[in-house]
Coordinates of C-alpha atoms in Angstrom, one line a residue:
Chain A
X1187 CA -0.1 0.1 -0.2
X1188 CA 1.1 3.6 -0.5
X1189 CA 1.0 6.0 2.0
X1190 CA -1.9 8.5 1.8
X1191 CA -2.3 12.4 2.8
X1192 CA -5.1 14.9 3.2
X1193 CA -3.6 17.6 1.2
X1194 CA -6.9 19.9 1.0
X1195 CA -10.0 20.7 3.2
X1196 CA -13.0 22.3 2.6
X1197 CA -16.1 23.2 4.2
X1198 CA -18.9 25.9 4.6
X1199 CA -21.2 27.0 7.4
X1200 CA -23.5 24.1 8.5
X1201 CA -27.2 25.1 9.6
X1202 CA -30.4 25.7 8.2
X1203 CA -29.2 26.7 4.5
X1204 CA -32.7 27.5 3.1
X1205 CA -31.2 29.5 0.5
X1206 CA -28.8 26.9 -0.9
X1207 CA -29.3 23.8 -3.1
X1208 CA -27.7 20.4 -2.3
X1209 CA -25.3 21.1 -5.0
X1210 CA -24.2 24.4 -4.3
X1211 CA -23.1 23.8 -0.7
X1212 CA -21.6 20.5 -2.0
X1213 CA -19.9 22.8 -4.7
X1214 CA -18.9 25.3 -2.6
X1215 CA -16.9 23.2 0.1
X1216 CA -15.3 20.9 -3.1
X1217 CA -14.0 24.0 -4.5
X1218 CA -12.6 25.1 -1.3
X1219 CA -11.1 21.9 -0.9
X1220 CA -9.1 21.7 -4.1
X1221 CA -8.0 25.4 -3.3
X1222 CA -7.0 24.4 0.0
X1223 CA -4.8 21.7 -1.5
X1224 CA -3.8 23.7 -5.1
X1225 CA -5.2 21.1 -7.0
X1226 CA -7.2 21.4 -10.2
X1227 CA -7.6 17.9 -11.7
X1228 CA -8.6 15.0 -9.6
X1229 CA -8.9 11.2 -10.8
X1230 CA -11.7 10.2 -8.5
X1231 CA -14.9 12.1 -6.7
X1232 CA -16.3 10.3 -3.8
X1233 CA -19.4 11.4 -2.6
X1234 CA -20.7 10.5 0.6
X1235 CA -24.7 11.1 1.1
X1236 CA -26.9 8.9 2.5
X1237 CA -30.7 9.9 1.1
X1238 CA -31.2 12.2 -1.3
X1239 CA -33.7 10.6 -2.6
X1240 CA -35.7 11.3 0.2
X1241 CA -34.2 14.5 1.4
X1242 CA -34.7 16.2 -1.6
X1243 CA -35.8 13.8 -4.4
X1244 CA -32.7 13.2 -6.1
X1245 CA -30.4 10.2 -7.0
X1246 CA -28.0 9.7 -9.4
X1247 CA -25.5 12.2 -7.4
X1248 CA -22.3 11.4 -8.1
X1249 CA -22.4 12.3 -12.2
X1250 CA -24.5 15.5 -11.1
X1251 CA -22.4 16.3 -8.7
X1252 CA -19.2 16.1 -11.3
X1253 CA -20.9 18.3 -13.5
X1254 CA -21.8 20.8 -11.1
X1255 CA -18.2 21.2 -10.7
X1256 CA -17.2 21.1 -14.4
X1257 CA -15.8 17.8 -14.1
X1258 CA -18.2 15.6 -16.1
X1259 CA -16.3 12.7 -17.5
X1260 CA -14.5 12.6 -14.3
X1261 CA -14.9 9.2 -12.1
X1262 CA -17.1 9.9 -9.5
X1263 CA -19.2 7.1 -7.0
X1264 CA -21.7 7.9 -4.2
X1265 CA -21.5 5.7 -1.5
X1266 CA -24.1 4.8 1.5
X1267 CA -23.6 3.7 4.9
X1268 CA -26.5 5.9 6.4
X1269 CA -24.6 8.7 8.9
X1270 CA -21.4 6.8 8.1
X1271 CA -21.7 7.7 4.4
X1272 CA -18.8 10.6 4.7
X1273 CA -16.5 8.0 6.5
X1274 CA -17.2 5.7 3.9
X1275 CA -16.3 8.1 1.1
X1276 CA -13.2 9.1 3.1
X1277 CA -12.1 5.0 3.1
X1278 CA -13.0 4.7 -0.3
X1279 CA -10.5 7.3 -1.3
X1280 CA -8.0 6.0 0.9
X1281 CA -8.2 2.7 -0.5
X1282 CA -7.8 4.3 -4.2
X1283 CA -4.9 6.4 -3.6
X1284 CA -3.0 3.2 -1.3
X1285 CA -3.6 0.6 -4.0
X1286 CA -2.5 2.9 -7.0
X1287 CA -5.6 2.8 -8.8
X1288 CA -6.0 6.9 -8.2
X1289 CA -3.1 9.9 -7.4
X1290 CA -5.6 12.1 -6.6
X1291 CA -9.1 11.9 -4.9
X1292 CA -11.6 14.4 -4.0
X1293 CA -13.2 13.2 -0.7
X1294 CA -16.8 14.6 -0.1
X1295 CA -20.2 14.4 2.2
X1296 CA -23.3 16.6 1.7
X1297 CA -26.5 16.0 3.1
X1298 CA -29.7 18.8 2.4
X1299 CA -32.3 17.7 4.9
X1300 CA -34.6 20.7 5.4
X1301 CA -35.9 20.8 2.6
X1302 CA -38.4 18.6 3.9
X1303 CA -40.8 18.9 7.4
X1304 CA -40.0 17.7 10.8
X1305 CA -41.9 14.2 10.3
X1306 CA -40.3 13.5 6.8
X1307 CA -36.9 14.2 8.1
X1308 CA -37.6 11.9 11.3
X1309 CA -38.6 9.5 8.6
X1310 CA -35.8 9.3 5.9
X1311 CA -33.2 9.4 9.2
X1312 CA -35.3 6.1 10.2
X1313 CA -34.7 4.2 7.2
X1314 CA -31.3 3.6 8.6
X1315 CA -32.9 1.3 10.9
X1316 CA -34.3 -1.6 10.2
X1317 CA -37.7 -0.2 8.5
X1318 CA -39.5 -3.6 8.1
X1319 CA -38.6 -5.0 11.8
X1320 CA -38.1 -1.6 13.6
X1321 CA -39.6 1.1 12.0
X1322 CA -42.7 -0.9 11.2
X1323 CA -43.3 -0.1 15.1
X1324 CA -42.7 3.5 14.9
X1325 CA -39.3 3.5 16.1
X1326 CA -37.3 6.8 16.1
X1327 CA -33.3 7.5 15.7
X1328 CA -33.9 9.1 19.2
X1329 CA -36.1 6.5 20.4
X1330 CA -33.2 3.7 19.2
X1331 CA -30.1 5.1 20.9
X1332 CA -33.1 6.2 24.6
X1333 CA -33.3 2.3 24.4
X1334 CA -29.4 2.0 24.2
X1335 CA -29.3 4.9 26.8
X1336 CA -31.4 2.3 29.7
X1337 CA -29.5 -0.2 29.8
X1338 CA -26.1 1.6 30.1
X1339 CA -27.9 3.5 32.7
X1340 CA -28.9 0.0 34.1
X1341 CA -25.7 -1.6 34.1
X1342 CA -23.2 0.9 34.4
X1343 CA -25.2 3.6 36.3
X1344 CA -24.6 6.5 33.9
X1345 CA -26.7 9.3 34.6
X1346 CA -28.6 12.3 32.6
X1347 CA -26.3 14.7 34.3
X1348 CA -23.4 12.5 33.0
X1349 CA -25.2 13.0 29.2
X1350 CA -26.1 16.2 30.2
X1351 CA -22.2 17.0 30.6
X1352 CA -21.6 15.8 27.2
X1353 CA -24.1 18.0 25.5
X1354 CA -22.5 21.2 27.6
X1355 CA -19.2 20.4 26.3
X1356 CA -20.1 20.2 22.9
X1357 CA -21.9 23.7 23.0
X1358 CA -19.0 25.1 24.6
X1359 CA -16.6 23.8 21.9
X1360 CA -18.9 24.7 19.3
X1361 CA -18.8 28.4 20.3
X1362 CA -15.2 28.3 18.9
X1363 CA -16.3 27.4 15.6
X1364 CA -17.3 30.0 13.4
X1365 CA -18.9 27.1 11.3
X1366 CA -20.8 25.3 13.8
X1367 CA -24.7 25.5 13.4
X1368 CA -25.1 26.6 17.1
X1369 CA -23.2 29.4 18.9
X1370 CA -25.1 28.2 21.9
X1371 CA -24.0 28.1 25.1
X1372 CA -25.8 25.5 27.4
X1373 CA -25.7 24.4 31.3
X1374 CA -26.7 21.1 32.7
X1375 CA -30.0 22.6 33.8
X1376 CA -30.8 23.9 30.3
X1377 CA -30.3 20.3 28.7
X1378 CA -32.1 18.6 31.9
X1379 CA -35.0 21.1 31.6
X1380 CA -35.2 20.8 27.4
X1381 CA -38.2 18.5 25.8
X1382 CA -37.7 14.9 26.0
X1383 CA -37.7 13.2 22.8
X1384 CA -37.5 9.8 23.6
X1385 CA -37.5 8.8 27.6
X1386 CA -34.5 9.3 28.4
X1387 CA -33.2 11.7 25.7
X1388 CA -34.0 15.3 25.7
X1389 CA -34.0 17.7 22.9
X1390 CA -30.3 19.0 23.6
X1391 CA -29.2 15.4 24.2
X1392 CA -30.1 15.3 20.3
X1393 CA -27.7 16.3 17.3
X1394 CA -30.1 18.8 15.1
X1395 CA -31.4 18.7 11.3
X1396 CA -28.3 20.0 9.4
X1397 CA -27.4 21.3 5.7
X1398 CA -23.9 21.0 5.1
X1399 CA -20.9 19.6 3.4
X1400 CA -17.2 18.9 3.6
X1401 CA -14.8 18.0 1.3
X1402 CA -11.0 17.1 1.2
X1403 CA -8.5 16.4 -1.3
X1404 CA -6.1 12.8 -0.9
X1405 CA -3.0 12.2 -2.3
X1406 CA 0.2 10.1 -2.0
X1407 CA 2.5 11.5 0.4
X1408 CA 5.1 12.2 -2.2
X1409 CA 2.9 14.8 -3.8
X1410 CA 1.3 16.0 -0.5
X1411 CA 4.8 17.0 0.4
X1412 CA 4.9 19.0 -2.8
X1413 CA 2.0 20.5 -2.6
X1414 CA 2.2 21.7 1.0
X1415 CA 5.2 24.2 1.3
X1416 CA 5.4 25.1 4.7
X1417 CA 2.1 23.5 6.1
X1418 CA 2.2 20.4 7.9
X1419 CA 1.7 17.2 5.7
X1420 CA -1.1 15.0 7.4
X1421 CA -0.8 11.3 6.9
X1422 CA -3.8 8.8 6.7
X1423 CA -2.4 6.1 8.7
X1424 CA -5.5 3.6 9.8
X1425 CA -8.4 3.1 8.3
X1426 CA -10.7 0.6 9.8
X1427 CA -14.5 -0.6 8.8
X1428 CA -17.0 -2.6 10.5
X1429 CA -20.6 -3.7 10.6
X1430 CA -22.9 -5.4 13.4
X1431 CA -26.6 -6.2 13.1
X1432 CA -28.6 -2.8 12.2
X1433 CA -31.3 -4.2 13.9
X1434 CA -31.0 -4.0 18.1
X1435 CA -33.2 -7.2 18.5
X1436 CA -30.6 -9.2 16.7
X1437 CA -27.3 -7.6 19.0
X1438 CA -25.3 -9.6 21.1
X1439 CA -24.4 -6.7 23.8
X1440 CA -26.6 -3.8 23.6
X1441 CA -24.3 -1.9 26.3
X1442 CA -21.8 -1.8 23.6
X1443 CA -21.0 -0.6 20.3
X1444 CA -19.4 -3.9 18.8
X1445 CA -19.3 -2.2 15.0
X1446 CA -17.4 1.1 16.9
X1447 CA -15.2 -1.6 18.7
X1448 CA -14.0 -3.4 15.9
X1449 CA -13.7 -0.9 13.4
X1450 CA -11.0 0.9 15.8
X1451 CA -9.3 -2.3 16.5
X1452 CA -9.1 -2.4 12.9
X1453 CA -7.3 1.3 12.5
X1454 CA -5.4 1.2 15.6
X1455 CA -3.8 -1.8 14.2
X1456 CA -2.8 -0.6 10.8
X1457 CA -1.7 2.6 12.2
X1458 CA 0.1 0.7 14.9
X1459 CA -1.3 2.9 17.6
X1460 CA -3.1 2.6 20.8
X1461 CA -5.7 4.9 22.5
X1462 CA -3.4 6.2 24.8
X1463 CA -1.1 7.6 21.7
X1464 CA -3.9 10.1 20.8
X1465 CA -4.2 13.8 21.0
X1466 CA -7.2 14.9 19.8
X1467 CA -10.3 12.6 18.9
X1468 CA -13.7 13.4 17.2
X1469 CA -16.7 10.9 18.0
X1470 CA -20.0 10.2 16.5
X1471 CA -22.3 12.4 19.1
X1472 CA -25.4 12.1 17.4
X1473 CA -26.8 11.6 20.7
X1474 CA -25.2 12.5 23.8
X1475 CA -25.4 8.6 24.6
X1476 CA -23.6 7.7 21.6
X1477 CA -20.1 10.1 22.9
X1478 CA -20.3 8.3 25.8
X1479 CA -20.2 4.8 24.2
X1480 CA -18.4 5.7 21.5
X1481 CA -15.3 6.6 24.1
X1482 CA -15.6 3.4 25.8
X1483 CA -15.8 1.4 22.1
X1484 CA -12.4 3.2 20.6
X1485 CA -10.7 2.5 23.9
X1486 CA -10.2 5.8 25.6
X1487 CA -12.0 4.9 28.7
X1488 CA -13.5 1.3 30.4
X1489 CA -16.6 -0.1 29.7
X1490 CA -18.9 2.3 32.2
X1491 CA -16.6 4.9 32.5
X1492 CA -17.4 7.1 29.4
X1493 CA -20.2 9.1 31.4
X1494 CA -18.1 9.4 34.6
X1495 CA -15.2 10.8 32.3
X1496 CA -17.5 13.2 30.3
X1497 CA -18.7 14.6 33.7
X1498 CA -15.1 15.2 35.2
X1499 CA -14.3 17.0 32.1
X1500 CA -11.6 14.2 31.2
X1501 CA -12.6 15.1 27.1
X1502 CA -12.9 18.7 27.2
X1503 CA -11.0 21.2 25.3
X1504 CA -8.1 21.5 28.4
X1505 CA -8.7 18.0 29.7
X1506 CA -6.8 14.6 29.3
X1507 CA -8.1 13.9 26.0
X1508 CA -10.3 16.1 24.2
X1509 CA -13.3 14.8 22.4
X1510 CA -14.8 16.5 19.6
X1511 CA -13.3 19.8 19.6
X1512 CA -15.3 20.9 16.7
X1513 CA -18.4 20.9 18.6
X1514 CA -19.4 17.4 17.3
X1515 CA -22.5 16.6 15.7
X1516 CA -24.1 18.1 18.5
X1517 CA -23.2 21.6 18.1
X1518 CA -21.7 21.5 14.7
X1519 CA -24.5 20.4 13.1
X1520 CA -25.1 16.8 11.7
X1521 CA -25.6 16.9 7.7
X1522 CA -25.6 12.9 7.9
X1523 CA -23.4 12.1 4.9
X1524 CA -21.1 15.1 5.4
X1525 CA -20.6 14.6 9.0
X1526 CA -17.8 11.7 8.7
X1527 CA -15.7 13.9 6.2
X1528 CA -16.4 16.8 8.3
X1529 CA -15.0 15.1 11.7
X1530 CA -12.0 14.0 9.5
X1531 CA -11.3 17.9 8.3
X1532 CA -11.7 18.8 12.3
X1533 CA -8.6 16.5 12.7
X1534 CA -6.9 17.7 9.8
X1535 CA -7.0 21.1 11.5
X1536 CA -6.2 20.1 14.6
X1537 CA -2.9 18.6 13.2
X1538 CA -2.0 21.2 11.1
X1539 CA -2.5 23.8 14.0
X1540 CA -5.1 25.7 12.1
X1541 CA -7.9 25.2 14.8
X1542 CA -7.7 28.8 16.4
X1543 CA -9.2 29.2 19.5
X1544 CA -10.0 25.2 20.0
X1545 CA -6.6 24.2 19.0
X1546 CA -5.2 21.5 21.0
X1547 CA -1.5 22.3 21.8
X1548 CA 1.0 20.0 20.2
X1549 CA -1.9 17.6 18.7
X1550 CA 0.2 14.9 16.4
X1551 CA -2.1 12.2 16.2
X1552 CA -5.8 12.2 15.8
X1553 CA -9.0 9.8 15.7
X1554 CA -12.1 10.4 14.0
X1555 CA -14.6 7.8 14.5
X1556 CA -17.6 8.0 12.1
X1557 CA -20.9 5.9 12.6
X1558 CA -24.3 4.7 11.0
X1559 CA -27.7 4.1 12.7
X1560 CA -27.8 2.9 15.5
X1561 CA -24.1 1.3 15.5
X1562 CA -25.0 -1.0 12.4
X1563 CA -21.7 0.3 10.7
X1564 CA -18.6 2.5 11.8
X1565 CA -15.8 4.2 10.3
X1566 CA -12.6 4.9 12.1
X1567 CA -10.0 7.3 10.9
X1568 CA -6.3 7.7 12.4
X1569 CA -4.4 10.5 11.2
X1570 CA -1.2 12.1 12.0
X1571 CA 1.3 14.6 10.8
X1572 CA 3.7 12.8 8.9
Chain B
X543 CA -42.9 1.6 2.1
X544 CA -46.4 1.1 3.3
X545 CA -47.7 -1.1 -0.1
X546 CA -50.5 -3.9 0.2
X547 CA -48.0 -6.3 -1.4
X548 CA -45.3 -5.8 1.6
X549 CA -47.8 -5.5 4.3
X550 CA -49.3 -9.4 2.5
X551 CA -45.9 -11.0 2.4
X552 CA -45.0 -10.1 6.1
X553 CA -48.5 -11.4 7.3
X554 CA -47.2 -15.2 8.7
X555 CA -44.6 -13.0 11.0
X556 CA -47.0 -9.9 12.1
X557 CA -49.9 -12.0 12.2
X558 CA -49.2 -15.3 13.7
X559 CA -45.8 -14.8 15.1
X560 CA -44.3 -17.5 12.6
X561 CA -40.4 -18.3 13.5
X562 CA -37.8 -20.2 11.7
X563 CA -35.8 -22.9 13.9
X564 CA -32.6 -24.4 12.2
X565 CA -33.0 -27.8 11.7
X566 CA -29.5 -28.5 12.4
X567 CA -28.4 -26.1 15.2
X568 CA -31.7 -24.9 16.7
X569 CA -31.2 -21.5 16.3
X570 CA -34.7 -19.7 16.0
X571 CA -35.0 -16.9 13.4
X572 CA -37.7 -13.8 13.7
X573 CA -37.8 -13.1 11.1
X574 CA -37.1 -16.2 9.2
X575 CA -33.7 -15.7 6.7
X576 CA -32.6 -17.7 3.8
X577 CA -29.1 -18.8 5.7
X578 CA -28.6 -19.8 9.7
X579 CA -26.0 -16.8 11.2
X580 CA -25.1 -19.6 13.7
X581 CA -24.4 -22.2 11.8
X582 CA -24.7 -21.8 7.9
X583 CA -27.5 -24.1 7.2
X584 CA -30.3 -23.4 5.2
X585 CA -33.3 -26.0 6.2
X586 CA -36.0 -24.7 8.8
X587 CA -38.9 -25.5 10.3
X588 CA -41.8 -23.2 11.1
X589 CA -42.7 -22.7 14.7
X590 CA -44.5 -20.3 16.6
X591 CA -42.8 -18.1 19.2
X592 CA -44.2 -17.6 22.7
X593 CA -46.5 -14.4 23.7
X594 CA -44.6 -14.0 27.1
X595 CA -42.2 -12.2 27.7
X596 CA -39.6 -9.6 29.8
X597 CA -38.9 -6.0 29.1
X598 CA -35.0 -6.0 28.0
X599 CA -35.3 -2.2 27.2
X600 CA -37.5 0.7 26.4
X601 CA -38.0 4.0 25.5
X602 CA -41.2 6.7 25.0
X603 CA -41.2 8.7 21.9
X604 CA -42.8 11.6 22.4
X605 CA -41.7 13.0 18.8
X606 CA -43.0 10.5 16.1
X607 CA -42.3 9.6 12.5
X608 CA -45.0 10.6 9.8
X609 CA -47.6 7.7 10.4
X610 CA -47.5 7.6 13.9
X611 CA -48.6 11.5 15.7
X612 CA -52.1 9.9 16.4
X613 CA -50.0 7.5 18.9
X614 CA -48.0 9.9 20.6
X615 CA -46.7 9.4 23.3
X616 CA -45.6 6.1 21.9
X617 CA -44.0 3.3 24.5
X618 CA -41.7 0.7 22.6
X619 CA -40.0 -2.1 24.0
X620 CA -37.3 -4.7 23.4
X621 CA -39.1 -7.6 24.6
X622 CA -37.2 -10.8 25.2
X623 CA -39.6 -13.9 24.5
X624 CA -37.0 -17.0 24.9
X625 CA -33.2 -17.1 25.5
X626 CA -31.7 -14.8 23.1
X627 CA -34.8 -13.9 21.1
X628 CA -36.2 -10.3 21.4
X629 CA -38.5 -8.7 19.1
X630 CA -39.1 -4.4 18.9
X631 CA -43.0 -4.2 20.0
X632 CA -45.4 -1.2 21.2
X633 CA -46.7 -1.5 24.7
X634 CA -50.1 -0.8 24.7
X635 CA -52.9 0.2 27.5
X636 CA -50.2 1.6 29.5
X637 CA -51.9 4.5 31.9
X638 CA -49.1 6.1 32.7
X639 CA -45.7 5.1 30.5
X640 CA -43.4 6.3 33.3
X641 CA -45.2 2.5 34.8
X642 CA -42.6 1.1 32.5
X643 CA -39.6 -0.8 33.3
X644 CA -36.9 -3.0 32.6
X645 CA -37.6 -6.4 33.5
X646 CA -41.4 -6.0 33.1
X647 CA -43.6 -9.1 32.3
X648 CA -45.5 -8.3 29.3
X649 CA -47.8 -10.9 26.8
X650 CA -48.1 -10.0 23.1
X651 CA -51.8 -9.4 21.8
X652 CA -52.6 -9.0 18.1
X653 CA -53.6 -5.3 17.9
X654 CA -53.4 -2.4 15.2
X655 CA -50.1 -1.2 14.6
X656 CA -50.7 1.8 12.4
X657 CA -52.7 3.3 9.3
X658 CA -53.6 6.1 7.3
X659 CA -50.5 5.6 5.2
X660 CA -50.2 6.7 1.4
X661 CA -51.9 3.6 0.1
X662 CA -54.2 3.3 2.7
X663 CA -53.2 0.0 4.7
X664 CA -53.9 -0.6 8.0
X665 CA -51.3 -2.4 9.6
X666 CA -51.9 -5.1 11.9
X667 CA -49.3 -7.0 14.2
X668 CA -48.4 -7.5 18.2
X669 CA -48.1 -4.9 21.0
X670 CA -47.2 -6.2 24.0
X671 CA -49.3 -5.5 27.4
X672 CA -48.6 -5.8 31.3
X673 CA -49.0 -9.9 31.8

């Protein structure tokens, strides 16, 4: 395998972007990444997008978007793994460059979610669950994670206050991210007083519905060194992908995220790294309980210790291991197909030393964990300063 | 998704709780599959699931998806019907959703699950009620 580097990143503001269409937000972020990289041509475009057919009534997306950028003729492929579609787009690009099939790949993620109303958005997101044996009964994504939270609470004593601490931290980080959907300081009391969505998860335990796009350019480390100038070159040193039963009823252990654990193990093995080597981490906090369980599954904390760790501030910007410095899905927003790419962009920004007010000093090794559905798929990438 | 064909082909599982028992290793699959995920065999006999079970975990959905707005708040649980066999079902007839708890004994009853979709299909299946 060839060594792969990230040579350009680009994303616009996340939020309710009513004045812009999917293709517009996508092209803006793609162009920003190509400009950042100093690259005009690519061998492949990957597009992570979960459900354009349901959200904007558009399939055949990769070709449409290649043309939108004036790149009709260039190979382009949409990949989908629900909310992990962006991570899958990154892994696909990584594999193409590593294998030598492509030299330079434009990796993108996008979701336009506010062209439909709330009930239709809830339905579209619900298609990431087992529609015949879960969706049939009216369960929603907050509902599925609420079921996982109940089990985690019963088995480990995780509390609503600990979950609230995750929201408080991520909103505090989001205040420092100009691209974040919410610039909103929240307290534990605010979270605990917010509307119940699916017991025990409240509105401020949930990530929002968001429009957004994110893009990055991958190439060989050799070419990256030529293009980077004085900036640090960031290598992708580990990539892990794993699946689990998407139906909760068929999961062996509902107190852990098996796909996340496996994907992380695979990424650590490829990179020759361990959890203790990490300086900065982005995890898939679609719900506060998801961050707690993900920090356990990627090995930052023992099982059952994710909640207490959040409450003690171990994952805050000044903590032992900063988690979701971008504000996470919770505050930055969660345009599902874009999320995995946006997470990786945050890690690249941190490793380049370009993260501004939220910079983790001396960050040289970072990890991004993206997750599909209620944990039916997960993709983990480890990136390092070359 | 609410097509008559889809509703019809799921009748055996939804209406009669039919499951597949692997004739080689004995694993019970609900819904039935083409291949046993435990041993890889692909011959099964049809069995009927028991109706009594225990709540493994639960939630009360307050913000429902399209098609369930009239049934909110909507209590839903994972119910273990036998060792290692769990089903997701709504909990019916609860005066107060806060009465739900892990370990609660429940019984499955044939009920109307949802209705008024675009195709006008009325979906029946099983809900759990306090045993």
